[in-house]
PDB file of C-alpha atoms in Angstrom:
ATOM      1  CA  UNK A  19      85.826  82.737  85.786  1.00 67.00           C
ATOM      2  CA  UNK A  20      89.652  82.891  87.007  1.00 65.00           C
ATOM      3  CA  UNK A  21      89.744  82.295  90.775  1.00 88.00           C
ATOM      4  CA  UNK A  22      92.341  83.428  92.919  1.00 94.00           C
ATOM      5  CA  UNK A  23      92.192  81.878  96.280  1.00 95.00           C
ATOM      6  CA  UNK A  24      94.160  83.056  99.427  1.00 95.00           C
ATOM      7  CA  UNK A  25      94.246  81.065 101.891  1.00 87.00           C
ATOM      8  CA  UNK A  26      93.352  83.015 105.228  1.00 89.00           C
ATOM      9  CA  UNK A  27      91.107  86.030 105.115  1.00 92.00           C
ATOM     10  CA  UNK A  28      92.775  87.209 108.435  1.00 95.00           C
ATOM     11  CA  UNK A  29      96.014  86.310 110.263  1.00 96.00           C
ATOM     12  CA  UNK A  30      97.362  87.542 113.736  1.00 97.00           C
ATOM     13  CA  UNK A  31     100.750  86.648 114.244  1.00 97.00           C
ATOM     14  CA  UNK A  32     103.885  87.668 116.872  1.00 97.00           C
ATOM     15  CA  UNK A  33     106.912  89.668 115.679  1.00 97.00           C
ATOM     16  CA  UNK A  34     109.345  87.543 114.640  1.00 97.00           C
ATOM     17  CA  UNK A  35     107.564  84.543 113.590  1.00 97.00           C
ATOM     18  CA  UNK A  36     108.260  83.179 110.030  1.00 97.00           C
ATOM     19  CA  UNK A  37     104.937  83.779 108.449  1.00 97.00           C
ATOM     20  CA  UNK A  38     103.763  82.454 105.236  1.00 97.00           C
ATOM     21  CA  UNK A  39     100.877  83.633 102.628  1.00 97.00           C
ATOM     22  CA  UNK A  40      99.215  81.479 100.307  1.00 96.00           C
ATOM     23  CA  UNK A  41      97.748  82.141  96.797  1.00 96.00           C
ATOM     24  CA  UNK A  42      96.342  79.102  94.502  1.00 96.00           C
ATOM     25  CA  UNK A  43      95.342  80.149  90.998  1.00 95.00           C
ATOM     26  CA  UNK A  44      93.363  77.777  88.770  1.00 91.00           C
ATOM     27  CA  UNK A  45      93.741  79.261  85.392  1.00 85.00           C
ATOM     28  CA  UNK A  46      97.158  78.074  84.650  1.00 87.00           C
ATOM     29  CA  UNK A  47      98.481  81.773  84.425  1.00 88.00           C
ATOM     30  CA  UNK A  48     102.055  82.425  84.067  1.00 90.00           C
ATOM     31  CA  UNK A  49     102.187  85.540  85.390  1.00 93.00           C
ATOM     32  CA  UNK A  50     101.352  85.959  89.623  1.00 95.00           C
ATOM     33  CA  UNK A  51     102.281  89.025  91.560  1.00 96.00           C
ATOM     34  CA  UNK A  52     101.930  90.171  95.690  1.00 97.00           C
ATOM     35  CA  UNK A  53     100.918  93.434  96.490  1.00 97.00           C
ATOM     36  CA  UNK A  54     100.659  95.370  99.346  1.00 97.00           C
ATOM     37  CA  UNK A  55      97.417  97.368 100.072  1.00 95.00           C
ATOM     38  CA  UNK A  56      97.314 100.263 102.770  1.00 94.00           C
ATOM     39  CA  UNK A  57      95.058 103.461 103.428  1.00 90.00           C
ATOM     40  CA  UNK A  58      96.495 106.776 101.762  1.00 88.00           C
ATOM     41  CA  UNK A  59      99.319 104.238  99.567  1.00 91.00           C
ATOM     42  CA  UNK A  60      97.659 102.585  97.114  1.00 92.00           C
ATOM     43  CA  UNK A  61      98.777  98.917  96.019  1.00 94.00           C
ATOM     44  CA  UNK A  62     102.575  98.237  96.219  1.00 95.00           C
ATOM     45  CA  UNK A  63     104.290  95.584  94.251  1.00 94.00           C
ATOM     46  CA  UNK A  64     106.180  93.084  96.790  1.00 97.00           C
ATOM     47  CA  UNK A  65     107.253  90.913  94.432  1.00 96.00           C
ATOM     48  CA  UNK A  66     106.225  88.842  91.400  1.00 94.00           C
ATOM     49  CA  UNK A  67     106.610  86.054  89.148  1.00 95.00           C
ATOM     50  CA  UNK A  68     106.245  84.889  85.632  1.00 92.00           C
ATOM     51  CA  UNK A  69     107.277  81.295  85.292  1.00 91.00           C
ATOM     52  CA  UNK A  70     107.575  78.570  87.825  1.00 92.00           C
ATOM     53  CA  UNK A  71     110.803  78.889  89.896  1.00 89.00           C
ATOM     54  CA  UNK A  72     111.159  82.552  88.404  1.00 91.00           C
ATOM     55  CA  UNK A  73     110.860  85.228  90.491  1.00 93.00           C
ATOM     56  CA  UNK A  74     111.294  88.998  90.385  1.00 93.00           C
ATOM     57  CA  UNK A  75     111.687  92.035  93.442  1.00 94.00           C
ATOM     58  CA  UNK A  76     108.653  94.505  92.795  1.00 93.00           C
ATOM     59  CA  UNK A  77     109.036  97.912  94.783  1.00 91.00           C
ATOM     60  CA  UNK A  78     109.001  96.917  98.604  1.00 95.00           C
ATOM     61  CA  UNK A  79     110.615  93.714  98.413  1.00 96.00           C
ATOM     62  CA  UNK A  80     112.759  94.246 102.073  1.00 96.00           C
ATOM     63  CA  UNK A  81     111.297  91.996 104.813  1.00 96.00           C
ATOM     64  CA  UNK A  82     109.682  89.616 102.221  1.00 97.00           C
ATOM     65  CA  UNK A  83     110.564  86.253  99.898  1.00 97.00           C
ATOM     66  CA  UNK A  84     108.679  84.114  97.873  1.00 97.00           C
ATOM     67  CA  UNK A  85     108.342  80.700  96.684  1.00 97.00           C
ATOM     68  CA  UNK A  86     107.081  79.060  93.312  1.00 96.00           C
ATOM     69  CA  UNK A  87     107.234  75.330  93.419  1.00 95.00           C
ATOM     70  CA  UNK A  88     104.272  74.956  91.254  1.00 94.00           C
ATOM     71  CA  UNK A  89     102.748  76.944  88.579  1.00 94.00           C
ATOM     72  CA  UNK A  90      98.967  77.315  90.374  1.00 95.00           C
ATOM     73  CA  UNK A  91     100.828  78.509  93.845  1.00 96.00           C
ATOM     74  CA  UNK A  92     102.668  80.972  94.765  1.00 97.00           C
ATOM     75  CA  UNK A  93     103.430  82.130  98.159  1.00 97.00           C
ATOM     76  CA  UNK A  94     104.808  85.438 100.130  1.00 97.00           C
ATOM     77  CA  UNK A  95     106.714  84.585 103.276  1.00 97.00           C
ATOM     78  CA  UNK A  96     107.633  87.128 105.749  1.00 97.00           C
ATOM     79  CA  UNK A  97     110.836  85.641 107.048  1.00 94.00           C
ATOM     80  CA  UNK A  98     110.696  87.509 110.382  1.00 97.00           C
ATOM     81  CA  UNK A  99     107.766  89.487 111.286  1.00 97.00           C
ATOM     82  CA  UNK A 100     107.067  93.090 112.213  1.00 97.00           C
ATOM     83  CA  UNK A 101     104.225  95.403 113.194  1.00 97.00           C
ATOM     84  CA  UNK A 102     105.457  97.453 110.214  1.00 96.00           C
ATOM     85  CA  UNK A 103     103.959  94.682 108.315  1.00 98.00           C
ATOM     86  CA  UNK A 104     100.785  94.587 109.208  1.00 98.00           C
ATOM     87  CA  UNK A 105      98.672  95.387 106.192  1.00 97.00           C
ATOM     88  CA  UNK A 106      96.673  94.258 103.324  1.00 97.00           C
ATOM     89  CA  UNK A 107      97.958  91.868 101.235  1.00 98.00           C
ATOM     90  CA  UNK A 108      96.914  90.963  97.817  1.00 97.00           C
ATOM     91  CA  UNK A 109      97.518  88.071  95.355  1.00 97.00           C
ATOM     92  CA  UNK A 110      97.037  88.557  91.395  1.00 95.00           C
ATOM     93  CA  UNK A 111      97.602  86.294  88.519  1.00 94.00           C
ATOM     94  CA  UNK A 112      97.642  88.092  84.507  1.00 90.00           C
ATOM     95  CA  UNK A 113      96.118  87.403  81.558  1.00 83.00           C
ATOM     96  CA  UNK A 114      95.146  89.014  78.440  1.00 80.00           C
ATOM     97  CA  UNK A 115      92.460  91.147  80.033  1.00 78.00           C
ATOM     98  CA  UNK A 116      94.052  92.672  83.367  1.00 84.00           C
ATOM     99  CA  UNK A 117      94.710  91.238  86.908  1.00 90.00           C
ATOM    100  CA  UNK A 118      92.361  89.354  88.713  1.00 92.00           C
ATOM    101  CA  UNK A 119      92.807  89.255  92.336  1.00 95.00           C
ATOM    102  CA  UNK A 120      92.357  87.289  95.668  1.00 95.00           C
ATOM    103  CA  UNK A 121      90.002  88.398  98.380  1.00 94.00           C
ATOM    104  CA  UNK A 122      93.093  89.344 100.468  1.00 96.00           C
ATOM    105  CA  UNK A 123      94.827  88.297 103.712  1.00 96.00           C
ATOM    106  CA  UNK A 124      94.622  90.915 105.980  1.00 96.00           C
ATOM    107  CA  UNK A 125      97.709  90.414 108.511  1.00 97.00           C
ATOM    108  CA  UNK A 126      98.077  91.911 112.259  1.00 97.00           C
ATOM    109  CA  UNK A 127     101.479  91.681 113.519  1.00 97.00           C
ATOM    110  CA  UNK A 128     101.495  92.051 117.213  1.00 97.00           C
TER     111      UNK A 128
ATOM    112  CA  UNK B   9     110.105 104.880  87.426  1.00 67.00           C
ATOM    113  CA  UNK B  10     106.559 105.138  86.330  1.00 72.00           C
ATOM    114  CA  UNK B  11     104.246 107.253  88.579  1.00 87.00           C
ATOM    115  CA  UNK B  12     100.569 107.524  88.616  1.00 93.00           C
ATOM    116  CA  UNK B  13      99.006 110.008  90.665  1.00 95.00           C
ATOM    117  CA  UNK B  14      95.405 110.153  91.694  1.00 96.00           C
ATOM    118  CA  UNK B  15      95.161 113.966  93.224  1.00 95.00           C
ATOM    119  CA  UNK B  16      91.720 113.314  95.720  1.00 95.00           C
ATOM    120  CA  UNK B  17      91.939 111.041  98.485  1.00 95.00           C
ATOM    121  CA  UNK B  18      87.859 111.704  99.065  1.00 96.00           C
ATOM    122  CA  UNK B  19      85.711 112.799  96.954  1.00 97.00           C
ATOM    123  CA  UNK B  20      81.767 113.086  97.620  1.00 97.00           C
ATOM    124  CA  UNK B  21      79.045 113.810  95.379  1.00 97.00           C
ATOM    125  CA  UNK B  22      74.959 113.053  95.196  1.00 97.00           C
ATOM    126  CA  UNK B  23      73.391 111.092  93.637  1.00 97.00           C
ATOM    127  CA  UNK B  24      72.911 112.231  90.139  1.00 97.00           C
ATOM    128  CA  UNK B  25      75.196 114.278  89.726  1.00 97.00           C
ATOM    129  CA  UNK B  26      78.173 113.870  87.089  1.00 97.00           C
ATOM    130  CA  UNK B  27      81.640 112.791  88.879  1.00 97.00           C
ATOM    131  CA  UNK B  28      84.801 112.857  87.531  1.00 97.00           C
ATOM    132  CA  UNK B  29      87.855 110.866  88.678  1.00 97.00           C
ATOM    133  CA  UNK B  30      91.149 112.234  88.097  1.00 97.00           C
ATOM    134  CA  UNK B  31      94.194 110.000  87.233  1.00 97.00           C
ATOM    135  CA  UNK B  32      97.629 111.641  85.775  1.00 95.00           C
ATOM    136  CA  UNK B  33     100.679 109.325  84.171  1.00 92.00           C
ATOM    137  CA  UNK B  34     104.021 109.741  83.943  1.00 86.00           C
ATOM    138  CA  UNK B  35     105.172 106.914  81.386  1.00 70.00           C
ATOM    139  CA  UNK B  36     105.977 108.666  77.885  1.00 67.00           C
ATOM    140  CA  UNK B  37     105.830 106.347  75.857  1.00 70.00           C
ATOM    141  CA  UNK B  38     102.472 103.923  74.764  1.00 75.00           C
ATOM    142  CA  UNK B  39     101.073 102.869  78.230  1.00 79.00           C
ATOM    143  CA  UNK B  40      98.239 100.839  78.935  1.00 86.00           C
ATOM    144  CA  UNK B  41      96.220 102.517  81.160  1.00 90.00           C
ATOM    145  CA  UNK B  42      93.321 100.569  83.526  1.00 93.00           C
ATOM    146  CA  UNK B  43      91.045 101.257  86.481  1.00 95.00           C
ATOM    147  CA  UNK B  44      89.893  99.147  88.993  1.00 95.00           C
ATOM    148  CA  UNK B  45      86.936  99.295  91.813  1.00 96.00           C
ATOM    149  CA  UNK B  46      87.101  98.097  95.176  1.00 96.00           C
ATOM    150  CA  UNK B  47      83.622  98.043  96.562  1.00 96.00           C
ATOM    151  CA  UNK B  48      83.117  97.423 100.114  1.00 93.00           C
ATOM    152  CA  UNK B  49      84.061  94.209 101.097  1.00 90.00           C
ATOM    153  CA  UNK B  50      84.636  92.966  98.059  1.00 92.00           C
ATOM    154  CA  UNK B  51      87.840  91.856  96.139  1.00 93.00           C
ATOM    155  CA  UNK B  52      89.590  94.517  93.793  1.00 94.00           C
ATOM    156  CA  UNK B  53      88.210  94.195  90.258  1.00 93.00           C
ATOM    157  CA  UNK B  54      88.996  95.419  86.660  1.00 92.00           C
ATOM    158  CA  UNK B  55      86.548  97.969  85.942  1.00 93.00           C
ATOM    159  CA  UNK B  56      87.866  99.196  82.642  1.00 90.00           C
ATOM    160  CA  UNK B  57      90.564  99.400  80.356  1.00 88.00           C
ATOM    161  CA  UNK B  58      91.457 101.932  77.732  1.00 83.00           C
ATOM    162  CA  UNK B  59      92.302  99.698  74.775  1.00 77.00           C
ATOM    163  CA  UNK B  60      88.715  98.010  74.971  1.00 77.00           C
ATOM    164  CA  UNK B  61      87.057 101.806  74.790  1.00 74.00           C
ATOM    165  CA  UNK B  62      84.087  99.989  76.455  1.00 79.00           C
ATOM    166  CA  UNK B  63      81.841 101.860  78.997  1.00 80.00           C
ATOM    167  CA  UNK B  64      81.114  99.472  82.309  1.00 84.00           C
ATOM    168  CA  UNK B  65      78.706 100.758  84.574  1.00 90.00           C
ATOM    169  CA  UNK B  66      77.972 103.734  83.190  1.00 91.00           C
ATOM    170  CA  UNK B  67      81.809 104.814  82.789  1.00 94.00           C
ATOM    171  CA  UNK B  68      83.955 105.696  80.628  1.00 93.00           C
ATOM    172  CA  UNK B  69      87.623 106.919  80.838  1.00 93.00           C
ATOM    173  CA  UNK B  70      89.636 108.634  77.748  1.00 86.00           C
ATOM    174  CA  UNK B  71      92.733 108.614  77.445  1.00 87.00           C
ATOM    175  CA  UNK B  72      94.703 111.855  76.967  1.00 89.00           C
ATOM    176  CA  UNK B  73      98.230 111.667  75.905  1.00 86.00           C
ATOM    177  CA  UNK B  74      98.443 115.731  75.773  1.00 87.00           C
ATOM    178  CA  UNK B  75      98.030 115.984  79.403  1.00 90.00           C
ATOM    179  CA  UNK B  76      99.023 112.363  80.210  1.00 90.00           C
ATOM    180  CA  UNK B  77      95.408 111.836  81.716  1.00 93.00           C
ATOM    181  CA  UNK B  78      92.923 109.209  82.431  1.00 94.00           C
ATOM    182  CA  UNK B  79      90.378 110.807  83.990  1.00 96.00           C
ATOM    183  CA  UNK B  80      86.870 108.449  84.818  1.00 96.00           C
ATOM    184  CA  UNK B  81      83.997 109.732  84.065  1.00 96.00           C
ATOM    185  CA  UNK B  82      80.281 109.164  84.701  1.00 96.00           C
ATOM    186  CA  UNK B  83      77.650 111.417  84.169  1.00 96.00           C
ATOM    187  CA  UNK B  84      74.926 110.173  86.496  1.00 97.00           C
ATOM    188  CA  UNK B  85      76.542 108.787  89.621  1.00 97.00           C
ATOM    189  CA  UNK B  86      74.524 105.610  91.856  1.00 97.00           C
ATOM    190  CA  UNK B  87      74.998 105.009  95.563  1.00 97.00           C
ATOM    191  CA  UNK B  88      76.288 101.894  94.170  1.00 96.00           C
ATOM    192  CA  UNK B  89      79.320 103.400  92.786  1.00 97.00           C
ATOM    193  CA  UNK B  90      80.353 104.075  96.111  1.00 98.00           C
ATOM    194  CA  UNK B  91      83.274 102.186  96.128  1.00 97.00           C
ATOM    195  CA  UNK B  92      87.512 102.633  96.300  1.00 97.00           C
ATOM    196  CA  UNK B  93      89.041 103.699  92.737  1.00 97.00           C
ATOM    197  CA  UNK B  94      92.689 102.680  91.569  1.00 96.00           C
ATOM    198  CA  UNK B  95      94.399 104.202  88.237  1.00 96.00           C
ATOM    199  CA  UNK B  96      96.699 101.750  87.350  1.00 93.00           C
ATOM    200  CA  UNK B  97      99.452 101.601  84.323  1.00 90.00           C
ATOM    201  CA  UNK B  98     101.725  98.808  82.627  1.00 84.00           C
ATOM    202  CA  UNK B  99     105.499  99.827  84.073  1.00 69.00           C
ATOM    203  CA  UNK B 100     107.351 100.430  80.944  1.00 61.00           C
ATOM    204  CA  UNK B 101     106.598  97.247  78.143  1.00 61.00           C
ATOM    205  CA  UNK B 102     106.651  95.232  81.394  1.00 66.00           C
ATOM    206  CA  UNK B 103     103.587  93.277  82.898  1.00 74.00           C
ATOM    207  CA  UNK B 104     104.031  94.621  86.493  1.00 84.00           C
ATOM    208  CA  UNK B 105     101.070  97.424  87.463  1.00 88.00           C
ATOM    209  CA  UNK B 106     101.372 100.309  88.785  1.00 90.00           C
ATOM    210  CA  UNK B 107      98.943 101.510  90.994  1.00 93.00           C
ATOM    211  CA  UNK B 108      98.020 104.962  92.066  1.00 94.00           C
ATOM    212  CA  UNK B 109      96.831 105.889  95.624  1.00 95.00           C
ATOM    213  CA  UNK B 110      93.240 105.296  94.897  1.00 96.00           C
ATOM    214  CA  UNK B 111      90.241 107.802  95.187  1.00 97.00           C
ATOM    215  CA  UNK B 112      87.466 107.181  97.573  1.00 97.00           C
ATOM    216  CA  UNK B 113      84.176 107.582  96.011  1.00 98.00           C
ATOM    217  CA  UNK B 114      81.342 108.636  97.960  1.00 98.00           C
ATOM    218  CA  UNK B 115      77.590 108.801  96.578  1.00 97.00           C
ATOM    219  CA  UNK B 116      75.125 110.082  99.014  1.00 96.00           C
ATOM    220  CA  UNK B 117      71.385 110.052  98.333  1.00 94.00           C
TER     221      UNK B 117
END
């Protein structure tokens, strides 16, 4: 079975801190998006990437970067924190069959 | 853009009973077309996929390019399928997803 790991299950951070979001695949997928999960919204694409070093806005990409150093990692960083960012977030990787996805990071922004 | 739309927030039915969830596209062309469950407090999963025309769990979506539908479908619902349900399409002949709202399925005994 694919595993997606994310690092923290739940984060509590102050506005403005530089915040960063882990995601470790072990499948050697190319393709690894973030999403954004909240009540009465669905899933929204942050961003995503298909290579390493490659990267690509998805729909909400304001607020947010990304990093991929390494083809197993890839990581969302919030460079500046907000309470509008407190949400759901969501690793995936691709293959063949669909998505598979993390367990989440759920992040308070106080 | 692409836009899938998922028109019930809620729905509720008992147990037994047929349920139906409804999931509209908007991509013309040849989409692929999944759902996926979120049950409580687990991770979001792949529960189907129209290419495979599999059932899983008792479910089975069709596709319906007429009326750009992908409605799920199971004719005896479980408690167990109590769970969050996403509609989700490829974007165009690109790998990104797009998801819809999701419908929250309720199954009480």
């Amino acid at each position: 079975d694919v595993k997606v790991t994310q690092s923290s299950r739940y984060l509590v951070k102050r506005t403005g801190e530089k915040v960063f979001l882990e995601c470790v695949q072990d499948m050697d997928h190319e393709n690894m998006f973030w999403y954004r999960q909240d009540p009465g919204l669905g899933l929204r694409l942050i961003y995503f990437s298909y290579d390493v070093k490659m990267k690509e806005k998805g729909d909400i990409p304001e607020g947010y970067s990304v990093s991929r150093e390494k083809k197993e990692r890839f990581s969302l960083i919030l460079e500046s924190a907000s309470t509008n960012q407190t949400s759901m977030y969501l690793c995936a990787t691709q293959s063949n069959y669909g998505y598979t996805f993390g367990s989440g990071t759920r992040l308070t922004v106080v | 853009a692409q836009r899938v739309t998922q028109p019930e927030k809620l729905l509720s039915v008992f147990k037994g009973a047929p349920v139906e969830l409804k999931c509209n596209y908007s991509y013309s062309g040849s989409p692929e077309l999944f759902w996926y469950v979120q049950y409580s407090r687990q991770r979001l999963q792949l529960l189907l996929r129209h290419i495979s025309r599999e059932s899983i769990k008792g479910f089975t979506a069709d596709l319906n390019k007429g009326e750009t539908s992908f409605h799920l479908k199971k004719p005896f619902a479980q408690e167990e399928d109590s769970a969050m349900y996403y509609c989700a399409q490829t974007q165009g002949g690109s790998e990104k997803l797009v998801f819809g709202k999701g419908t929250k399925l309720t199954v009480n005994p």
